[in-house]
Amino acid sequence: MKFTIIAKEDDHSQNIAGKIRTYLEDFELAWNEEEPDIVISVGGDGTFLNAFQKYTHRLDQTAFVGVHTGHLGFYADWRPFEVEKLVIAIAKKPLQVVEYPLLRLFIYYNDEREPETYLALNEATVKTVEGTFVMDVEIKGELFERFRGDGLCVSTPSGSTAYNKALGGAIIHPSLPSIQIAEMASINNRVFRTIGSPLVLPSHHTLTLKPVTQFDFQVSIDYISTLQKNVKAIEFRVAEEKVRFARFKPFPFWSRVRQSFIAD
């Protein structure tokens, strides 16, 4: 099996990463940054997102596993004191994977250049560079509403516990193939109205945003922020690709939710 490690820059994470590499090479696993069978993230959820974005071109061939060296993360199953158990599991146990849905977005431009396309593990957000964000929101090609506010967040089920939750969105189990739209400070008064609640779309529905008053936007995909100019439309859908998590022990999602947001 070929592996690589992506670690946070702090000394603790780097030391853990070095220990994992040494142990795995002692088991005669091959270090390979170009074509890894498994990518080990050492850090937090941000480190995991970085690892995911680096290998979006080979999601059907690469699985991910995380070691968290800070606060409990949703993507990092293992803790530093469990490193030896993880190494033995990788080296000796058959690789079992769990697949979860992703978000695919397409950005189209008024000058008819080729659209840009991105994959998100957590979410994509769209905001204006300045002024009020005004977008026509279409679902399955039909106008749903004209949104006014600060912006919109479109998340995966895996990302529903992140920014989406902070915006009042629902937590969705990551096995459900869907996307969720959450509003950022919508304008609602006698003249302007929005639905005012999150929307969950199934895998066969598409969401399209079409600019009304401005055409330059700040679009963020996971941790990557881009300035998009002269935008004609932005389309979101459940991606055909899926992220593959290497599972060597149970992953109790609702227990993780409780530990993160409720338990002392």
mmCIF file with all atom_site columns, N, CA and C in Angstrom, residues 40-67:
data_model
loop_
_atom_site.group_PDB
_atom_site.id
_atom_site.type_symbol
_atom_site.label_atom_id
_atom_site.label_alt_id
_atom_site.label_comp_id
_atom_site.label_asym_id
_atom_site.label_entity_id
_atom_site.label_seq_id
_atom_site.pdbx_PDB_ins_code
_atom_site.Cartn_x
_atom_site.Cartn_y
_atom_site.Cartn_z
_atom_site.occupancy
_atom_site.B_iso_or_equiv
_atom_site.pdbx_formal_charge
_atom_site.auth_seq_id
_atom_site.auth_comp_id
_atom_site.auth_asym_id
_atom_site.auth_atom_id
_atom_site.pdbx_PDB_model_num
ATOM 1  N N  . ILE A 1 40 ? -3.135  10.310 5.108  1.00 0.00 ? 40 ILE A N  1
ATOM 2  C CA . ILE A 1 40 ? -3.322  10.464 6.551  1.00 0.00 ? 40 ILE A CA 1
ATOM 3  C C  . ILE A 1 40 ? -3.190  11.948 6.885  1.00 0.00 ? 40 ILE A C  1
ATOM 4  N N  . SER A 1 41 ? -4.252  12.505 7.422  1.00 0.00 ? 41 SER A N  1
ATOM 5  C CA . SER A 1 41 ? -4.259  13.903 7.843  1.00 0.00 ? 41 SER A CA 1
ATOM 6  C C  . SER A 1 41 ? -3.945  13.972 9.325  1.00 0.00 ? 41 SER A C  1
ATOM 7  N N  . VAL A 1 42 ? -2.988  14.837 9.698  1.00 0.00 ? 42 VAL A N  1
ATOM 8  C CA . VAL A 1 42 ? -2.621  15.008 11.104 1.00 0.00 ? 42 VAL A CA 1
ATOM 9  C C  . VAL A 1 42 ? -2.804  16.485 11.454 1.00 0.00 ? 42 VAL A C  1
ATOM 10 N N  . GLY A 1 43 ? -3.791  16.770 12.276 1.00 0.00 ? 43 GLY A N  1
ATOM 11 C CA . GLY A 1 43 ? -4.096  18.154 12.633 1.00 0.00 ? 43 GLY A CA 1
ATOM 12 C C  . GLY A 1 43 ? -5.546  18.254 13.045 1.00 0.00 ? 43 GLY A C  1
ATOM 13 N N  . GLY A 1 44 ? -6.295  19.135 12.368 1.00 0.00 ? 44 GLY A N  1
ATOM 14 C CA . GLY A 1 44 ? -7.720  19.289 12.631 1.00 0.00 ? 44 GLY A CA 1
ATOM 15 C C  . GLY A 1 44 ? -8.515  19.131 11.352 1.00 0.00 ? 44 GLY A C  1
ATOM 16 N N  . ASP A 1 45 ? -9.775  19.577 11.392 1.00 0.00 ? 45 ASP A N  1
ATOM 17 C CA . ASP A 1 45 ? -10.610 19.470 10.199 1.00 0.00 ? 45 ASP A CA 1
ATOM 18 C C  . ASP A 1 45 ? -10.074 20.338 9.063  1.00 0.00 ? 45 ASP A C  1
ATOM 19 N N  . GLY A 1 46 ? -9.433  21.459 9.394  1.00 0.00 ? 46 GLY A N  1
ATOM 20 C CA . GLY A 1 46 ? -8.840  22.293 8.346  1.00 0.00 ? 46 GLY A CA 1
ATOM 21 C C  . GLY A 1 46 ? -7.738  21.571 7.605  1.00 0.00 ? 46 GLY A C  1
ATOM 22 N N  . THR A 1 47 ? -6.930  20.826 8.331  1.00 0.00 ? 47 THR A N  1
ATOM 23 C CA . THR A 1 47 ? -5.877  20.029 7.707  1.00 0.00 ? 47 THR A CA 1
ATOM 24 C C  . THR A 1 47 ? -6.481  18.957 6.817  1.00 0.00 ? 47 THR A C  1
ATOM 25 N N  . PHE A 1 48 ? -7.572  18.353 7.287  1.00 0.00 ? 48 PHE A N  1
ATOM 26 C CA . PHE A 1 48 ? -8.240  17.325 6.498  1.00 0.00 ? 48 PHE A CA 1
ATOM 27 C C  . PHE A 1 48 ? -8.795  17.915 5.205  1.00 0.00 ? 48 PHE A C  1
ATOM 28 N N  . LEU A 1 49 ? -9.395  19.096 5.276  1.00 0.00 ? 49 LEU A N  1
ATOM 29 C CA . LEU A 1 49 ? -9.918  19.750 4.067  1.00 0.00 ? 49 LEU A CA 1
ATOM 30 C C  . LEU A 1 49 ? -8.784  20.029 3.076  1.00 0.00 ? 49 LEU A C  1
ATOM 31 N N  . ASN A 1 50 ? -7.638  20.431 3.600  1.00 0.00 ? 50 ASN A N  1
ATOM 32 C CA . ASN A 1 50 ? -6.476  20.672 2.749  1.00 0.00 ? 50 ASN A CA 1
ATOM 33 C C  . ASN A 1 50 ? -6.056  19.390 2.039  1.00 0.00 ? 50 ASN A C  1
ATOM 34 N N  . ALA A 1 51 ? -6.034  18.281 2.775  1.00 0.00 ? 51 ALA A N  1
ATOM 35 C CA . ALA A 1 51 ? -5.672  16.988 2.181  1.00 0.00 ? 51 ALA A CA 1
ATOM 36 C C  . ALA A 1 51 ? -6.670  16.594 1.109  1.00 0.00 ? 51 ALA A C  1
ATOM 37 N N  . PHE A 1 52 ? -7.949  16.779 1.394  1.00 0.00 ? 52 PHE A N  1
ATOM 38 C CA . PHE A 1 52 ? -8.986  16.444 0.416  1.00 0.00 ? 52 PHE A CA 1
ATOM 39 C C  . PHE A 1 52 ? -8.822  17.246 -0.869 1.00 0.00 ? 52 PHE A C  1
ATOM 40 N N  . GLN A 1 53 ? -8.656  18.563 -0.741 1.00 0.00 ? 53 GLN A N  1
ATOM 41 C CA . GLN A 1 53 ? -8.550  19.404 -1.938 1.00 0.00 ? 53 GLN A CA 1
ATOM 42 C C  . GLN A 1 53 ? -7.309  19.065 -2.764 1.00 0.00 ? 53 GLN A C  1
ATOM 43 N N  . LYS A 1 54 ? -6.261  18.616 -2.115 1.00 0.00 ? 54 LYS A N  1
ATOM 44 C CA . LYS A 1 54 ? -5.039  18.268 -2.840 1.00 0.00 ? 54 LYS A CA 1
ATOM 45 C C  . LYS A 1 54 ? -5.229  17.035 -3.714 1.00 0.00 ? 54 LYS A C  1
ATOM 46 N N  . TYR A 1 55 ? -6.155  16.140 -3.332 1.00 0.00 ? 55 TYR A N  1
ATOM 47 C CA . TYR A 1 55 ? -6.301  14.872 -4.050 1.00 0.00 ? 55 TYR A CA 1
ATOM 48 C C  . TYR A 1 55 ? -7.693  14.682 -4.655 1.00 0.00 ? 55 TYR A C  1
ATOM 49 N N  . THR A 1 56 ? -8.366  15.781 -4.988 1.00 0.00 ? 56 THR A N  1
ATOM 50 C CA . THR A 1 56 ? -9.684  15.653 -5.621 1.00 0.00 ? 56 THR A CA 1
ATOM 51 C C  . THR A 1 56 ? -9.606  14.983 -6.990 1.00 0.00 ? 56 THR A C  1
ATOM 52 N N  . HIS A 1 57 ? -8.424  14.968 -7.584 1.00 0.00 ? 57 HIS A N  1
ATOM 53 C CA . HIS A 1 57 ? -8.281  14.370 -8.917 1.00 0.00 ? 57 HIS A CA 1
ATOM 54 C C  . HIS A 1 57 ? -8.216  12.850 -8.885 1.00 0.00 ? 57 HIS A C  1
ATOM 55 N N  . ARG A 1 58 ? -8.126  12.244 -7.691 1.00 0.00 ? 58 ARG A N  1
ATOM 56 C CA . ARG A 1 58 ? -8.046  10.789 -7.621 1.00 0.00 ? 58 ARG A CA 1
ATOM 57 C C  . ARG A 1 58 ? -8.888  10.238 -6.467 1.00 0.00 ? 58 ARG A C  1
ATOM 58 N N  . LEU A 1 59 ? -10.098 10.776 -6.323 1.00 0.00 ? 59 LEU A N  1
ATOM 59 C CA . LEU A 1 59 ? -10.961 10.360 -5.226 1.00 0.00 ? 59 LEU A CA 1
ATOM 60 C C  . LEU A 1 59 ? -11.388 8.900  -5.332 1.00 0.00 ? 59 LEU A C  1
ATOM 61 N N  . ASP A 1 60 ? -11.436 8.369  -6.558 1.00 0.00 ? 60 ASP A N  1
ATOM 62 C CA . ASP A 1 60 ? -11.841 6.977  -6.720 1.00 0.00 ? 60 ASP A CA 1
ATOM 63 C C  . ASP A 1 60 ? -10.719 6.005  -6.375 1.00 0.00 ? 60 ASP A C  1
ATOM 64 N N  . GLN A 1 61 ? -9.520  6.529  -6.116 1.00 0.00 ? 61 GLN A N  1
ATOM 65 C CA . GLN A 1 61 ? -8.373  5.676  -5.840 1.00 0.00 ? 61 GLN A CA 1
ATOM 66 C C  . GLN A 1 61 ? -7.737  5.917  -4.475 1.00 0.00 ? 61 GLN A C  1
ATOM 67 N N  . THR A 1 62 ? -8.120  7.002  -3.835 1.00 0.00 ? 62 THR A N  1
ATOM 68 C CA . THR A 1 62 ? -7.485  7.399  -2.582 1.00 0.00 ? 62 THR A CA 1
ATOM 69 C C  . THR A 1 62 ? -8.516  7.469  -1.461 1.00 0.00 ? 62 THR A C  1
ATOM 70 N N  . ALA A 1 63 ? -8.156  6.915  -0.311 1.00 0.00 ? 63 ALA A N  1
ATOM 71 C CA . ALA A 1 63 ? -8.995  7.008  0.886  1.00 0.00 ? 63 ALA A CA 1
ATOM 72 C C  . ALA A 1 63 ? -8.296  7.902  1.910  1.00 0.00 ? 63 ALA A C  1
ATOM 73 N N  . PHE A 1 64 ? -9.072  8.482  2.811  1.00 0.00 ? 64 PHE A N  1
ATOM 74 C CA . PHE A 1 64 ? -8.552  9.442  3.784  1.00 0.00 ? 64 PHE A CA 1
ATOM 75 C C  . PHE A 1 64 ? -8.833  8.968  5.207  1.00 0.00 ? 64 PHE A C  1
ATOM 76 N N  . VAL A 1 65 ? -7.888  9.252  6.089  1.00 0.00 ? 65 VAL A N  1
ATOM 77 C CA . VAL A 1 65 ? -8.088  9.008  7.515  1.00 0.00 ? 65 VAL A CA 1
ATOM 78 C C  . VAL A 1 65 ? -7.401  10.132 8.275  1.00 0.00 ? 65 VAL A C  1
ATOM 79 N N  . GLY A 1 66 ? -7.973  10.520 9.426  1.00 0.00 ? 66 GLY A N  1
ATOM 80 C CA . GLY A 1 66 ? -7.437  11.669 10.144 1.00 0.00 ? 66 GLY A CA 1
ATOM 81 C C  . GLY A 1 66 ? -7.042  11.378 11.573 1.00 0.00 ? 66 GLY A C  1
ATOM 82 N N  . VAL A 1 67 ? -5.956  12.021 12.002 1.00 0.00 ? 67 VAL A N  1
ATOM 83 C CA . VAL A 1 67 ? -5.527  12.024 13.401 1.00 0.00 ? 67 VAL A CA 1
ATOM 84 C C  . VAL A 1 67 ? -5.659  13.457 13.900 1.00 0.00 ? 67 VAL A C  1
#
